[in-house]
XYZ file of C-alpha atoms in Angstrom:
230
model
C -10.722 -58.142 122.869
C -14.045 -56.438 123.541
C -13.608 -53.872 126.320
C -16.328 -52.765 128.688
C -16.215 -49.028 129.447
C -17.897 -48.617 132.794
C -17.113 -44.893 133.403
C -17.403 -45.163 137.144
C -18.383 -42.233 139.326
C -16.749 -42.684 142.717
C -17.772 -40.851 145.866
C -15.478 -40.820 148.856
C -17.861 -41.212 151.760
C -15.407 -41.589 154.582
C -11.666 -41.537 155.168
C -10.837 -41.765 158.832
C -7.936 -43.120 160.884
C -8.358 -46.121 163.118
C -9.336 -45.054 166.593
C -7.169 -47.553 168.471
C -3.812 -49.197 167.793
C -2.988 -52.183 169.980
C 0.777 -52.440 170.359
C 0.604 -55.177 172.982
C -1.210 -57.567 170.653
C 0.683 -56.358 167.566
C -2.529 -55.563 165.733
C -1.433 -53.768 162.577
C -3.616 -50.830 161.589
C -4.515 -49.966 158.064
C -6.118 -47.080 156.221
C -9.904 -47.509 156.006
C -11.953 -46.338 153.042
C -15.685 -46.263 152.437
C -16.577 -45.670 148.798
C -19.684 -45.686 146.626
C -19.512 -46.781 142.970
C -22.007 -45.706 140.302
C -22.194 -46.705 136.656
C -22.362 -44.437 133.591
C -26.119 -44.129 134.071
C -25.500 -42.778 137.585
C -26.929 -45.951 139.074
C -25.277 -47.491 142.116
C -23.434 -50.764 141.429
C -25.354 -52.793 143.996
C -24.461 -56.132 145.570
C -21.813 -56.982 143.016
C -18.272 -58.323 143.164
C -15.649 -55.736 142.188
C -11.856 -55.677 141.972
C -10.050 -52.791 143.660
C -6.472 -51.701 143.007
C -5.090 -49.178 145.489
C -1.701 -47.553 144.945
C 0.366 -45.123 147.022
C 2.657 -42.556 145.383
C 4.933 -39.826 146.639
C 2.889 -36.685 146.105
C 5.530 -34.934 143.990
C 6.350 -37.700 141.494
C 5.040 -40.830 139.811
C 7.184 -43.353 141.687
C 4.958 -46.193 142.903
C 5.532 -46.708 146.619
C 3.104 -49.542 147.311
C 0.101 -51.178 145.643
C -2.336 -53.916 146.561
C -5.438 -55.586 145.192
C -8.636 -56.682 146.888
C -11.845 -58.343 145.752
C -14.894 -56.858 147.423
C -18.687 -56.836 147.256
C -20.793 -53.684 147.174
C -23.836 -53.470 149.428
C -27.440 -52.612 148.550
C -26.444 -48.938 148.278
C -23.456 -49.600 146.051
C -21.061 -48.870 148.894
C -17.939 -50.919 149.543
C -15.502 -50.696 152.428
C -11.916 -51.826 152.616
C -8.768 -51.333 154.627
C -5.603 -50.500 152.723
C -2.927 -52.803 154.112
C -5.084 -55.922 154.178
C -4.943 -56.782 150.478
C -2.606 -58.727 148.194
C 0.675 -57.024 147.305
C 0.683 -55.784 143.699
C 3.969 -53.876 143.326
C 5.975 -50.867 144.468
C 9.190 -49.941 146.264
C 7.975 -51.526 149.507
C 6.231 -54.890 149.811
C 4.307 -53.933 152.933
C 2.281 -50.911 153.969
C 4.162 -50.933 157.272
C 7.621 -50.619 155.675
C 6.847 -47.261 154.059
C 8.745 -44.343 155.680
C 5.605 -42.675 157.006
C 7.513 -39.845 158.688
C 7.499 -38.168 155.263
C 3.675 -37.890 155.425
C 3.685 -36.602 151.856
C 1.774 -39.293 149.956
C -1.294 -39.644 147.774
C -3.523 -42.641 147.034
C -4.871 -43.722 143.659
C -7.879 -46.040 143.466
C -8.810 -48.101 140.417
C -11.795 -50.383 140.099
C -12.850 -53.154 137.701
C -16.432 -54.428 137.544
C -17.092 -57.838 135.989
C -19.705 -57.446 133.221
C -23.209 -58.846 133.544
C -23.860 -61.148 131.791
C -20.367 -62.608 131.766
C -18.170 -62.133 128.693
C -15.840 -64.964 127.743
C -12.203 -63.956 128.153
C -12.926 -60.779 130.135
C -9.884 -59.963 132.284
C -10.199 -57.490 135.137
C -6.498 -56.634 134.865
C -7.201 -55.129 131.446
C -10.288 -53.208 132.542
C -9.153 -50.918 135.331
C -11.033 -47.631 135.590
C -8.909 -44.853 137.089
C -10.771 -42.914 139.759
C -8.150 -40.249 140.381
C -5.990 -39.469 143.394
C -6.948 -38.893 147.014
C -4.654 -37.215 149.559
C -3.780 -39.800 152.166
C -4.431 -37.475 155.094
C -3.362 -37.875 158.704
C -3.615 -41.663 159.023
C 0.142 -42.283 158.380
C 0.983 -40.655 161.725
C -0.516 -43.692 163.460
C 1.523 -46.031 161.256
C 4.682 -44.034 161.924
C 4.051 -44.402 165.646
C 4.497 -48.140 165.204
C 7.872 -47.732 163.492
C 9.720 -45.696 166.093
C 9.780 -44.950 169.793
C 10.852 -41.362 169.110
C 7.830 -39.602 167.698
C 8.396 -36.268 165.980
C 7.272 -33.031 167.566
C 3.802 -31.876 166.572
C 4.152 -28.251 165.514
C 0.509 -27.704 164.730
C -2.726 -29.620 164.520
C -6.289 -28.506 164.245
C -9.577 -28.414 162.412
C -11.050 -25.483 160.533
C -14.522 -24.119 160.853
C -17.129 -24.977 158.227
C -15.870 -23.566 154.922
C -18.372 -22.569 152.241
C -17.379 -22.564 148.535
C -13.829 -21.600 149.466
C -10.921 -21.437 147.013
C -8.159 -21.489 149.622
C -7.450 -21.669 153.340
C -4.567 -19.965 155.156
C -3.441 -21.520 158.434
C -1.370 -19.200 160.622
C 1.229 -21.065 162.686
C 2.701 -20.249 166.079
C 5.864 -22.319 165.456
C 8.312 -21.580 162.608
C 7.355 -23.449 159.430
C 10.275 -25.188 157.708
C 10.652 -26.770 154.272
C 11.301 -30.254 155.674
C 8.312 -30.336 158.041
C 5.903 -33.218 157.489
C 2.421 -32.011 156.522
C -0.812 -33.987 156.325
C -4.236 -32.616 155.408
C -7.668 -34.265 155.352
C -10.814 -32.805 153.776
C -14.186 -33.599 155.356
C -17.136 -32.777 153.105
C -20.000 -31.065 154.889
C -22.593 -33.490 153.545
C -22.840 -36.924 151.937
C -22.765 -37.835 149.146
C -20.352 -35.126 148.031
C -16.909 -35.680 146.574
C -14.056 -33.425 147.681
C -11.761 -31.584 145.266
C -8.026 -32.076 145.114
C -5.779 -29.515 146.748
C -2.271 -28.085 146.665
C -0.194 -27.041 149.672
C 1.980 -23.909 149.707
C 4.475 -23.309 152.504
C 4.543 -19.541 153.003
C 7.757 -19.414 155.017
C 7.945 -15.608 154.997
C 4.525 -15.235 156.638
C 4.834 -18.455 158.651
C 1.609 -19.891 157.346
C 0.356 -22.881 155.419
C -1.933 -22.145 152.476
C -4.186 -24.832 151.004
C -5.454 -24.145 147.484
C -8.476 -26.166 146.323
C -8.893 -27.189 142.672
C -12.611 -26.353 142.921
C -14.710 -24.357 145.408
C -14.784 -26.459 148.570
C -17.394 -26.660 151.315
C -16.617 -28.572 154.474
C -13.885 -28.881 157.067
C -10.101 -29.187 156.902
C -8.012 -31.087 159.444
C -4.239 -30.652 159.432
C -1.165 -32.038 161.152
C 2.356 -30.563 160.901
C 5.343 -32.500 162.253
C 8.894 -31.336 162.865
């Protein structure tokens, strides 16, 4: 079958937790994303239907935790928005976003996208034309989901937001409470301008110095928000 290679450039424009969770009305929150898609000519994919596959993995292995699909439409800027948790289940250990043990906090999200060709090609199947866009750390959002799963919330050991970093390779966060190997850690990167994609990062628990060190895979400019749970 003829395969369309769309070589998508994806820019993560926003990744923020929901501001309000309504327990009384049982309104289930999700994880909102705002993303811009560009084609191999660096042109925005404007006002077009796309298929999005979002998958959650444990950060230290390849075990699929949860996946779902959605069909969306990009706007006049090539931007599409979606909420993870509102799509159609597509596999994984858990069949619902809200059944995942969020107290672990240690997850990453993979996004894939398929763009129907124009003009249409007979027999084209989006399931065979996924473009992998890489992994995105899931950030602090799961803390809100965990709050819905238990009445006994864990103790927050540390939370905060860095100053504006400029072309930084790493960030050391000194803690006032003892850091332990089983503490839950969540980190979110906020680029200092848009559009600008953020690099991946690795977390090192420096138990001896009681600090958390975040190593970036490329020089990073922007802010870092962190949350550490007992």
